[in-house]
Coordinates of C-alpha atoms in Angstrom, one line a residue:
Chain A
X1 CA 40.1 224.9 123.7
X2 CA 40.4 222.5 126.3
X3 CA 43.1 220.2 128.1
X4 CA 42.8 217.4 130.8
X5 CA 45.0 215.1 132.0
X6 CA 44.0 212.0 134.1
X7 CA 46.4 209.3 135.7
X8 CA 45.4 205.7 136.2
X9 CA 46.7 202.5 136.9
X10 CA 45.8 199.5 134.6
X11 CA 46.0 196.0 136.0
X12 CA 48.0 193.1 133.4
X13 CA 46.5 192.1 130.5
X14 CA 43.5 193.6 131.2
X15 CA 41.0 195.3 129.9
X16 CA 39.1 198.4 131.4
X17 CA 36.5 201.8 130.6
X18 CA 37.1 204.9 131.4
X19 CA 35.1 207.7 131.3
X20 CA 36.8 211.4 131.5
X21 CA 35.2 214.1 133.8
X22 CA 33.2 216.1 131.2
X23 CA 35.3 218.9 129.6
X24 CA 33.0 222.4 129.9
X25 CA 32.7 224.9 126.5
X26 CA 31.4 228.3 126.6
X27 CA 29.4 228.9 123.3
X28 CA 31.7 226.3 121.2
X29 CA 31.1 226.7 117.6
X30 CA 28.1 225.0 116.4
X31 CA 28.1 221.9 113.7
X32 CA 25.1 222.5 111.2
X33 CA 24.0 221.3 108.3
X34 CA 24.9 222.3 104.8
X35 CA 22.6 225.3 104.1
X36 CA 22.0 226.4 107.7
X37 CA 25.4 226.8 109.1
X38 CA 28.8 226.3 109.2
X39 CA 30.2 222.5 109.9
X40 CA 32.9 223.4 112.5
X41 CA 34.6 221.0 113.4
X42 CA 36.9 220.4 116.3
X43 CA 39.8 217.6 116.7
X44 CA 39.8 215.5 119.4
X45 CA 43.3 213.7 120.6
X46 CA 43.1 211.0 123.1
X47 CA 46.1 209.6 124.2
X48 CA 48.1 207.4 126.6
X49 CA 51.8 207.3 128.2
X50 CA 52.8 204.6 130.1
X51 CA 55.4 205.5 132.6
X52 CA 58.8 204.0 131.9
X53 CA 57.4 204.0 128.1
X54 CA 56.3 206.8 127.0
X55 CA 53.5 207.4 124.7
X56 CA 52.1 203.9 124.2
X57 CA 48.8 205.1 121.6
X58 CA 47.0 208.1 120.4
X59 CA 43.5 208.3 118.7
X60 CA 42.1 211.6 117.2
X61 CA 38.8 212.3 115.5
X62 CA 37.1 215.5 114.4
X63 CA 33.9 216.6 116.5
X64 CA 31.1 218.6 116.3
X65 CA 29.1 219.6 118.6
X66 CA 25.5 219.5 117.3
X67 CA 22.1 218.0 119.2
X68 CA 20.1 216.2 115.9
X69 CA 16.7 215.0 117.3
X70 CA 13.7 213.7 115.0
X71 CA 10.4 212.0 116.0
X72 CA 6.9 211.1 114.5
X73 CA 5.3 214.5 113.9
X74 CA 1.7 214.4 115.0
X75 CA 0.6 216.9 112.4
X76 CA 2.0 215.6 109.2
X77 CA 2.7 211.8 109.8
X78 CA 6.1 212.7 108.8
X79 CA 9.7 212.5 110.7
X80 CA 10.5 215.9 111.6
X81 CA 13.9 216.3 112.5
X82 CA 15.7 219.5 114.6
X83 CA 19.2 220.2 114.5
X84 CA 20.7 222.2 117.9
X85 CA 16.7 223.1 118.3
X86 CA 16.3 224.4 114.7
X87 CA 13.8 222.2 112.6
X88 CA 15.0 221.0 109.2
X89 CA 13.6 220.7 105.9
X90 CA 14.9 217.5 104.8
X91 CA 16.1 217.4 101.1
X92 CA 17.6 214.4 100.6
X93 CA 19.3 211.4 98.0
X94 CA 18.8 208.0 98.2
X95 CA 22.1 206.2 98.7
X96 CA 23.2 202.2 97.4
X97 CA 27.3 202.9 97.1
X98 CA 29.7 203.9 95.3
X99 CA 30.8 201.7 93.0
X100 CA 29.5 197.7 92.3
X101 CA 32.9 196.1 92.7
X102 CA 33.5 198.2 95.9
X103 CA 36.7 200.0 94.9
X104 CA 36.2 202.9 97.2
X105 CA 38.3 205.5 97.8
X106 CA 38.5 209.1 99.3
X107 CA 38.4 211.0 96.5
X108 CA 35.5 209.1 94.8
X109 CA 33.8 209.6 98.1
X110 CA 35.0 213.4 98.7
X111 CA 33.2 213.7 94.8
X112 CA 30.2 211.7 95.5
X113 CA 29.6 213.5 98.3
X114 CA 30.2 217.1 97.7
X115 CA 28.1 217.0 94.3
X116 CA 25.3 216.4 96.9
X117 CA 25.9 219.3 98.7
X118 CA 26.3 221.6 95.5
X119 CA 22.8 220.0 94.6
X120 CA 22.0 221.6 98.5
X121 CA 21.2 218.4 99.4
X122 CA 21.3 218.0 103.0
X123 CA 20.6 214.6 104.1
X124 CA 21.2 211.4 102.2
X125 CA 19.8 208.0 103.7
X126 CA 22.0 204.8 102.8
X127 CA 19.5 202.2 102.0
X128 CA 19.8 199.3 103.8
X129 CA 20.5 196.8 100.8
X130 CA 23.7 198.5 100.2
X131 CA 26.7 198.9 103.2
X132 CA 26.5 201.2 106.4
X133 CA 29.0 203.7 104.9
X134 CA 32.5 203.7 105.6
X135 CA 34.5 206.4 107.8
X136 CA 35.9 208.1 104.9
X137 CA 32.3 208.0 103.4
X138 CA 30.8 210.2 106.8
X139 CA 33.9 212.0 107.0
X140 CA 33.0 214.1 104.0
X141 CA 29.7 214.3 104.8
X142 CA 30.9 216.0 108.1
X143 CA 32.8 218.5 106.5
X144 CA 30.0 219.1 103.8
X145 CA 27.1 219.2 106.1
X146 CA 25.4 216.1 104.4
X147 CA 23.2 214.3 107.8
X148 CA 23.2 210.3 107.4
X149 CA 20.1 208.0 107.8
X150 CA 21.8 204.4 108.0
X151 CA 19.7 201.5 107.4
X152 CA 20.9 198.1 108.7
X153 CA 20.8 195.1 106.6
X154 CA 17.5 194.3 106.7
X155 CA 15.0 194.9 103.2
X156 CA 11.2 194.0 102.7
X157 CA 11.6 192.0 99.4
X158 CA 14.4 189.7 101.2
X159 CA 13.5 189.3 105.1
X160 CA 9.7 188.6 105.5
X161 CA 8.0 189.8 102.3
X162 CA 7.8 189.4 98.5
X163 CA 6.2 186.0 96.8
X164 CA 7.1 183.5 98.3
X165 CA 7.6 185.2 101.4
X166 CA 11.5 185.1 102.0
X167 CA 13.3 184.6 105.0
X168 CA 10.8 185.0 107.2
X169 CA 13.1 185.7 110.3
X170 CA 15.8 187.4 108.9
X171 CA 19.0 186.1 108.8
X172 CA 19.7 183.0 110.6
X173 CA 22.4 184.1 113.1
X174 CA 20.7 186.9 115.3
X175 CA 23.7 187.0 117.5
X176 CA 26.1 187.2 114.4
X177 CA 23.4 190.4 113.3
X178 CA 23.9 191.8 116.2
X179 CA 27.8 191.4 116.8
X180 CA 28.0 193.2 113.4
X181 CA 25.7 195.9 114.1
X182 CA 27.0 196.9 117.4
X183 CA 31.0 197.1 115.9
X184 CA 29.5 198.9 113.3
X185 CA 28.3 201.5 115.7
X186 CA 31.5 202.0 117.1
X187 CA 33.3 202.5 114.1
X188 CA 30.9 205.4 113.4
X189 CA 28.9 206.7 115.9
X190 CA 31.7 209.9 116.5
X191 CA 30.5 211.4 112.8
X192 CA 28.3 215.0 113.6
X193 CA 26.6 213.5 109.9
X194 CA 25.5 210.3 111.5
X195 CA 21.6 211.2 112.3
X196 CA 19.8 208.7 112.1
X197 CA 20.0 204.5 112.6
X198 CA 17.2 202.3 111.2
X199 CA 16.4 199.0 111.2
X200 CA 15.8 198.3 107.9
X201 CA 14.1 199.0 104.9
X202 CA 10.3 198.8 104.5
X203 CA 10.5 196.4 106.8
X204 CA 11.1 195.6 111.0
X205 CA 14.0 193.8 111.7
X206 CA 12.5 190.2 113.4
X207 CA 11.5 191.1 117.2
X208 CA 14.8 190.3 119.1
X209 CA 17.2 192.4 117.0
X210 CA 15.0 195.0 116.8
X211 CA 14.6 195.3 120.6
X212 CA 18.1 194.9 121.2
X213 CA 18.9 198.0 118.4
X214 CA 16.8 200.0 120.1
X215 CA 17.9 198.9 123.7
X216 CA 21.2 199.4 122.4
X217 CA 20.8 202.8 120.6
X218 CA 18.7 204.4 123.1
X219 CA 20.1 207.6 124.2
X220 CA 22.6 206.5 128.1
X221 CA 20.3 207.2 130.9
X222 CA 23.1 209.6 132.1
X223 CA 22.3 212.3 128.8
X224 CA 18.4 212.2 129.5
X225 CA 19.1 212.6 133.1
X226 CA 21.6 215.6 132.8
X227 CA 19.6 217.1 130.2
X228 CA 16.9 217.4 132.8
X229 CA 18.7 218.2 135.5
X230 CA 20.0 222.1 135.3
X231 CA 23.3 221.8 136.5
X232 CA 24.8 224.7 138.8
X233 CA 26.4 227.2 136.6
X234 CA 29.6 227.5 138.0
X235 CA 30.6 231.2 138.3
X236 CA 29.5 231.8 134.7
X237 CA 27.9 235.0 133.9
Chain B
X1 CA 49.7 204.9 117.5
X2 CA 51.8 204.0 114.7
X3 CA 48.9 203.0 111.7
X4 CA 50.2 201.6 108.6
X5 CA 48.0 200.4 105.6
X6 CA 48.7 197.8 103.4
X7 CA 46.9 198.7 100.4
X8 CA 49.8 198.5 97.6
X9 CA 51.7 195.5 96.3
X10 CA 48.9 192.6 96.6
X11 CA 48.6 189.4 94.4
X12 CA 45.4 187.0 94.0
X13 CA 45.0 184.2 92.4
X14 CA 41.9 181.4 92.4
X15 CA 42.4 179.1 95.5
X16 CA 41.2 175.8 93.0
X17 CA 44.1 176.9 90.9
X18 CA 47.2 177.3 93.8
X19 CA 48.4 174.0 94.7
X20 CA 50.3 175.2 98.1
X21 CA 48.7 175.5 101.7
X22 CA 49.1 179.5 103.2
X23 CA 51.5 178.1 105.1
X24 CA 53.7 177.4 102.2
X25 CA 52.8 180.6 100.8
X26 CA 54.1 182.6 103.7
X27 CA 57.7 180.9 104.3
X28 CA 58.7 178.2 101.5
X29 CA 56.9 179.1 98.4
X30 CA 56.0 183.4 98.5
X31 CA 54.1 183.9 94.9
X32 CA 55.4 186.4 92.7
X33 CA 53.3 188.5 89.8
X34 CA 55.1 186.5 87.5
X35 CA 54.1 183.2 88.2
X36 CA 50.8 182.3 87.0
X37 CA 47.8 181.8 88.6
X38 CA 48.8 184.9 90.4
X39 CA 47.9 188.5 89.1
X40 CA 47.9 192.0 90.6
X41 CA 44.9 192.6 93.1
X42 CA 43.2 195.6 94.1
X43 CA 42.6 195.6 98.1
X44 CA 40.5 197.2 99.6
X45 CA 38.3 195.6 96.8
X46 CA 36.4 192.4 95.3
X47 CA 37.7 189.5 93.8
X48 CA 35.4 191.0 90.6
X49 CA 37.3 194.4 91.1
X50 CA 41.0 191.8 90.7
X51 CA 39.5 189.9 87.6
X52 CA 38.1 193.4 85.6
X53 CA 41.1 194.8 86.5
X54 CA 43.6 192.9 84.8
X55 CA 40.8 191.7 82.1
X56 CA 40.0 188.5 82.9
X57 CA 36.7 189.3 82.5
X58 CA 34.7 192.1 80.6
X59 CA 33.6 195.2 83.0
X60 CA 30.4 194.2 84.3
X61 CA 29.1 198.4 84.0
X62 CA 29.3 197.8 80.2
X63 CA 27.2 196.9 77.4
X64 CA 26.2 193.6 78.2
X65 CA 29.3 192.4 79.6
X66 CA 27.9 191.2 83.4
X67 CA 26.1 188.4 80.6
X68 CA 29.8 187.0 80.2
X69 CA 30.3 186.7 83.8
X70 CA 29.8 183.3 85.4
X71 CA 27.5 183.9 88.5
X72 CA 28.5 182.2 91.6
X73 CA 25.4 180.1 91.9
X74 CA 26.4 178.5 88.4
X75 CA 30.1 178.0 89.0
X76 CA 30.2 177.2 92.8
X77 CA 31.4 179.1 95.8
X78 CA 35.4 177.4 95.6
X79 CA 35.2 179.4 92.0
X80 CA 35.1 182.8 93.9
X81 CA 37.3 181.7 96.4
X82 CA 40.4 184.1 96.0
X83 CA 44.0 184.2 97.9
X84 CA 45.1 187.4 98.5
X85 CA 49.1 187.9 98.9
X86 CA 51.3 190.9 100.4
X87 CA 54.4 191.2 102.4
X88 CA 55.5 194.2 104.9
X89 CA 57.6 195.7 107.1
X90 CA 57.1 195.7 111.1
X91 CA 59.9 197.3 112.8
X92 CA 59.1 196.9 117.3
X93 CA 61.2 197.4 120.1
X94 CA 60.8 196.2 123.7
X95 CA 57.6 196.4 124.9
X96 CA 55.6 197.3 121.5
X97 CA 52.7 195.4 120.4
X98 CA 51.8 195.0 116.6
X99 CA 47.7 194.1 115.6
X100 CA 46.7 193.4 112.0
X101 CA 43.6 194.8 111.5
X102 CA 41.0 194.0 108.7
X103 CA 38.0 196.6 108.7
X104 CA 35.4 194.2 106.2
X105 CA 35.9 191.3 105.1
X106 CA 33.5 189.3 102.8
X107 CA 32.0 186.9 103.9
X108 CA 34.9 185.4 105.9
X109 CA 38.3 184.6 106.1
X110 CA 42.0 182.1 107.2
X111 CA 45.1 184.7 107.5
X112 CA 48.6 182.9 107.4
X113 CA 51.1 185.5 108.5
X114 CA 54.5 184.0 108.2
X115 CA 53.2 180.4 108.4
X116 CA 50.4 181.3 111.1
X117 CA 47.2 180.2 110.3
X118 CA 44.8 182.8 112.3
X119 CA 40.7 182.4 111.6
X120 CA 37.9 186.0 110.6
X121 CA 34.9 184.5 111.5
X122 CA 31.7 185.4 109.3
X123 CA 30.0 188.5 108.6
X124 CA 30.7 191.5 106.2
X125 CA 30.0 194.1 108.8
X126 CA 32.2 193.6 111.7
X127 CA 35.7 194.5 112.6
X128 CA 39.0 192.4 112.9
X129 CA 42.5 192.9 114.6
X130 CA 44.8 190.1 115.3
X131 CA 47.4 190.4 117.7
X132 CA 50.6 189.2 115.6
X133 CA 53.4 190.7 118.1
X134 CA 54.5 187.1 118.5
X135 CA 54.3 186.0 114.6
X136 CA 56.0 189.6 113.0
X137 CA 60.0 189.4 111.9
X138 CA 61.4 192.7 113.2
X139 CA 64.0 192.0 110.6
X140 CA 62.8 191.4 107.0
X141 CA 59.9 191.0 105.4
X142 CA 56.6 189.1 106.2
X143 CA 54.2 187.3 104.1
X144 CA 50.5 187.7 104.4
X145 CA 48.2 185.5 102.7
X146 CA 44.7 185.7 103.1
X147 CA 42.1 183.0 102.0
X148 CA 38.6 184.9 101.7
X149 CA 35.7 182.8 101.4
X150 CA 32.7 184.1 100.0
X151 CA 28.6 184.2 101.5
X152 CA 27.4 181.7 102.7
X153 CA 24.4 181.7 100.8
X154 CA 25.2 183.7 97.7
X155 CA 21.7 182.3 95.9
X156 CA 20.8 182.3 92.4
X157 CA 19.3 184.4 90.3
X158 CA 15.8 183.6 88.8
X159 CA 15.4 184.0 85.2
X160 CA 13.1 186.9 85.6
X161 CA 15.7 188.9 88.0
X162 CA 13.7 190.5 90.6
X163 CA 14.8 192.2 93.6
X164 CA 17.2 190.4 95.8
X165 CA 16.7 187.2 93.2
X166 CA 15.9 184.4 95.5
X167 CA 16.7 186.0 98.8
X168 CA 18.9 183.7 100.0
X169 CA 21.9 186.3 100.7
X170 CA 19.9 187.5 103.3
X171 CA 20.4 184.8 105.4
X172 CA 23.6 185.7 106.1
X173 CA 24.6 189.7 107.7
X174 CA 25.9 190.7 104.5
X175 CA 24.9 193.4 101.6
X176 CA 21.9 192.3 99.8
X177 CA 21.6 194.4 96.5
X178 CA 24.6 191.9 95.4
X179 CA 21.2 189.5 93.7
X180 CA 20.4 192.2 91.8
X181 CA 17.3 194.6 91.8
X182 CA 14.9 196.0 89.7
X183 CA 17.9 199.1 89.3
X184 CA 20.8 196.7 89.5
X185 CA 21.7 193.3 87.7
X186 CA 23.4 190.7 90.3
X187 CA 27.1 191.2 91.2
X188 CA 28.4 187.6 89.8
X189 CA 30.9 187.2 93.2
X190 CA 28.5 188.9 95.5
X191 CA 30.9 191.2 96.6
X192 CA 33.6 188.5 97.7
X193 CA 36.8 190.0 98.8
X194 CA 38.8 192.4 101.4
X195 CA 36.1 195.1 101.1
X196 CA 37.8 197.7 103.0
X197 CA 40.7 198.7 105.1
X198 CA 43.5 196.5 106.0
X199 CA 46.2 198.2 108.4
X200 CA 48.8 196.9 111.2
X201 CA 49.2 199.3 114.2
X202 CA 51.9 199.3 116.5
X203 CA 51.3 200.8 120.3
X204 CA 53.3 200.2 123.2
X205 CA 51.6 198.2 126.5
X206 CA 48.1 199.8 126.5
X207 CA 46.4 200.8 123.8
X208 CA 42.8 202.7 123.4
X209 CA 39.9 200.7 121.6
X210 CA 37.0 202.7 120.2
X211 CA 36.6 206.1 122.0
X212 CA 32.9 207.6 122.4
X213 CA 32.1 211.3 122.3
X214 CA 29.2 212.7 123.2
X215 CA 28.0 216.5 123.9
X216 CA 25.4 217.7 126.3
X217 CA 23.9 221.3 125.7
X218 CA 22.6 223.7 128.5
X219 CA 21.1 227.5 128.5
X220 CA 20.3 227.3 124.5
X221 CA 23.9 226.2 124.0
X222 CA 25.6 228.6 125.1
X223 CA 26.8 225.8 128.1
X224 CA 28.3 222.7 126.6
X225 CA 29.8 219.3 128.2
X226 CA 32.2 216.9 125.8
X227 CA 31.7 213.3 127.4
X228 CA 34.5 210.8 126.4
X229 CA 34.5 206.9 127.4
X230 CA 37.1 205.1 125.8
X231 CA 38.1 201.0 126.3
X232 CA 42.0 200.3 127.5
X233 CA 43.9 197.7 127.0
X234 CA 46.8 196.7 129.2
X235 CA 48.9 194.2 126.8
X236 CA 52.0 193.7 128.9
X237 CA 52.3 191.6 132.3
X238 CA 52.7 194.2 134.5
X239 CA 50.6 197.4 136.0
X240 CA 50.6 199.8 133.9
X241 CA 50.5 203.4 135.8
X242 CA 49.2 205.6 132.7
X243 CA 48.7 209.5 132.5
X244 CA 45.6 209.5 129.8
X245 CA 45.2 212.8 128.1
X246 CA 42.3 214.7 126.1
X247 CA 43.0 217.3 123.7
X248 CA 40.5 219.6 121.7
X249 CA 41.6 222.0 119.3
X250 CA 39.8 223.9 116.9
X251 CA 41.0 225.5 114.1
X252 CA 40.8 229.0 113.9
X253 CA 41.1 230.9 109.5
X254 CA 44.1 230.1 108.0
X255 CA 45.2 226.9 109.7
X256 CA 46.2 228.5 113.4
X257 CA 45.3 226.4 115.9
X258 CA 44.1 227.3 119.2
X259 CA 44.7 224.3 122.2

């Protein structure tokens, strides 16, 4: 489908970002959820030769391309949620893990997760008590169609409510929260299933993580810009 | 890159019971399966997962056996302290660069690789990878032990249960249910252990960290951008001049691929 090669010149022991000139598709296939679509996936390759080395490392991932949006919906009070434009009933399962002594694997994940879908089950929300899922965990729900609302580690009966009132502020290293959360967005945040991040559970994270989720999560100026601006279309008919 | 996991051949044993340091376990004194305190492991896992598995203790999922179980608040925090013990392979040539990578550990961690003593800060939820390019025999075997500590605050357990028992796991970043809830009796190790993945990769100079994709969508997506950021790292002490590349394939029935 697409190919692009770009050279560059890395300075010693450093460390730099690069960002690839976008790569255009005509009417790619469509990730949906299960019941609405198919879940095509595409796989992605990066990777890097060094001259007078040769290939030095390669990274792949599958991709869909899918837009999941959800806000507040005046009418009903409720979180509606649109996949590529399409609205979505949400039937969903609530999720802890898999297993209490945390002997995961693929298949017990491939099982858990497909028995979902046969129960046309199309979201399931892992509560924020338990673990933000594992790769192998949103890998099947890509292929299955299963959308992910993942809860950080925050609950209402142990940060700031219950009797006594417990922890009040939420753990007691913010920064150590925070550290956490943001690697754990990067391990995931490639999955077409991942829809949805939330604080916590029946409860707001304490002011200055929640702020800095949200700052951190909010959609790169350079998306809400593009998707605004109607870009020329290059010789396409 | 070159990922290998280690997820086969691992020992454990109590660290109040092993009377040698990890360096000592990774160059003089390597434990064997044989020699008690030591005992097959399951990794990824929790030190729970270890002790059901070869019967320590009764299954926790059955009858009443969690009952028989001594909770961490009740036997102390050095009694759920585990080792965990493997040795591997690591072949590199000229300029390649190994990393051992731990994707969760809980709650934290000392690695001695080959009588290295290298630190995994606190927190279930986060990420390690070690550079070891220095500390790997190219030749032979080396010895990994790993010290995990569990939560800080692994709490106690009220006599009444109730959700999260006394709350005080959350004041660290790690899973809470481990107290128990009103569906779920308390995990007695709260989930101490090498949780998930534990790999070493091997790259040459530069190697990618944590590509992002993104898709934009135009004229009711029929138009369609594929944004991709990714980190590099340039390992060795020279410039590295690099041809980066980007493929997508899709695959069409029957396992043909287009590029």
């Amino acid at each position: 489908e697409q190919l692009q090669t770009q050279n560059l010149s890395i300075p010693p022991t450093s460390r730099v970002q690069y960002t690839f000139p976008e790569l255009f598709f005509y009417k790619p296939n469509l990730w949906w959820p299960n019941g609405m679509g198919k879940q095509s996936l595409y796989n992605v390759i990066i990777n890097i030769d060094v001259k007078g080395y040769g290939e030095s490392d390669s990274w792949s991932h599958h991709f869909g391309f899918r837009k999941i949006e959800s806000n507040i919906d005046g009418a009903t009070g409720g979180r509606l949620f649109k996949v590529n434009g399409e609205p979505i009933f949400i039937r969903g399962g609530n999720w802890i893990l898999s297993d209490g002594l945390l002997r995961l694997s693929k298949k017990r994940y491939q099982t858990d997760i497909k028995f979902h879908a046969d129960m046309n089950f199309n979201m399931i929300r892992c509560w924020a008590g338990g673990l933000t899922e594992r790769p192998e965990f949103y890998h099947y729900c890509d292929y299955y169609g299963i959308l992910v609302w993942q809860e950080f580690w925050i609950t209402g009966d142990v940060d700031g409510r219950g009797i006594p009132v417990s922890n009040p502020n939420g753990p007691l290293d913010h920064d150590l929260f925070l550290f956490c959360a943001r690697d754990t967005v990067k391990l995931l945040r490639n999955h077409p299933s991942l829809a949805l991040w939330v604080g916590g559970n029946e409860q707001t994270p304490p002011d200055d993580i929640n702020k800095a989720l949200k700052n951190d999560l909010k959609l790169h100026p350079y998306f809400r810009h593009a998707e605004e601006k109607e870009k020329p279309v290059g010789g396409l008919s | 890159m070159a990922k290998i996991t280690l997820h086969s051949e691992w020992l454990a044993a109590r660290s109040t019971e092993v009377h040698f340091t990890g360096a000592q376990l990774t160059t003089t004194h390597p434990p064997s399966a044989s020699t008690e305190p030591w005992m097959e492991a399951i990794v990824p896992g929790t030190v729970l997962a270890t002790l059901v598995k070869n019967k320590v203790v009764p299954d926790p999922f059955y009858g009443l056996g969690n009952e028989a179980i001594l909770d961490i608040a009740d036997s102390g925090r050095e009694y759920y302290t585990f080792w965990f013990f493997t040795t591997f392979q690591c072949k590199l040539s000229g300029n390649q660069h190994c990393d051992l990578n731990f994707r969760g550990v809980n709650y934290s961690a000392d690695v001695y690789l080959n009588g290295h003593k290298m630190v995994l800060p606190k927190g279930m939820f986060r990420r390690h990878s070690l550079d070891v390019t220095d500390v790997v025999h190219s030749d032979g075997s080396n010895l990994l032990a790993v010290l995990v500590h569990p939560p800080d605050h692994p709490g106690s357990i009220p006599p009444q249960g109730g959700q999260g028992g006394d709350h005080e796991i959350g004041k660290d970043v790690a899973t809470q249910y481990v107290q128990g809830w009103d569906w779920m009796a308390p995990i007695r190790d709260r989930n101490t252990g090498i949780w998930d993945e534990v790999s070493i990769s091997i790259t040459g100079p530069v190697k990618i960290i944590d590509p992002h994709l993104v898709s934009s969508f135009f004229d009711n997506y029929k138009r369609v951008y594929l944004h991709a950021t990714t980190e590099l790292e340039n390992k060795s002490s020279g410039t590295a001049e690099c041809s980066l590349s980007i493929h997508v394939t899709t695959e069409l029935e029957g396992g043909i691929h287009s590029v």
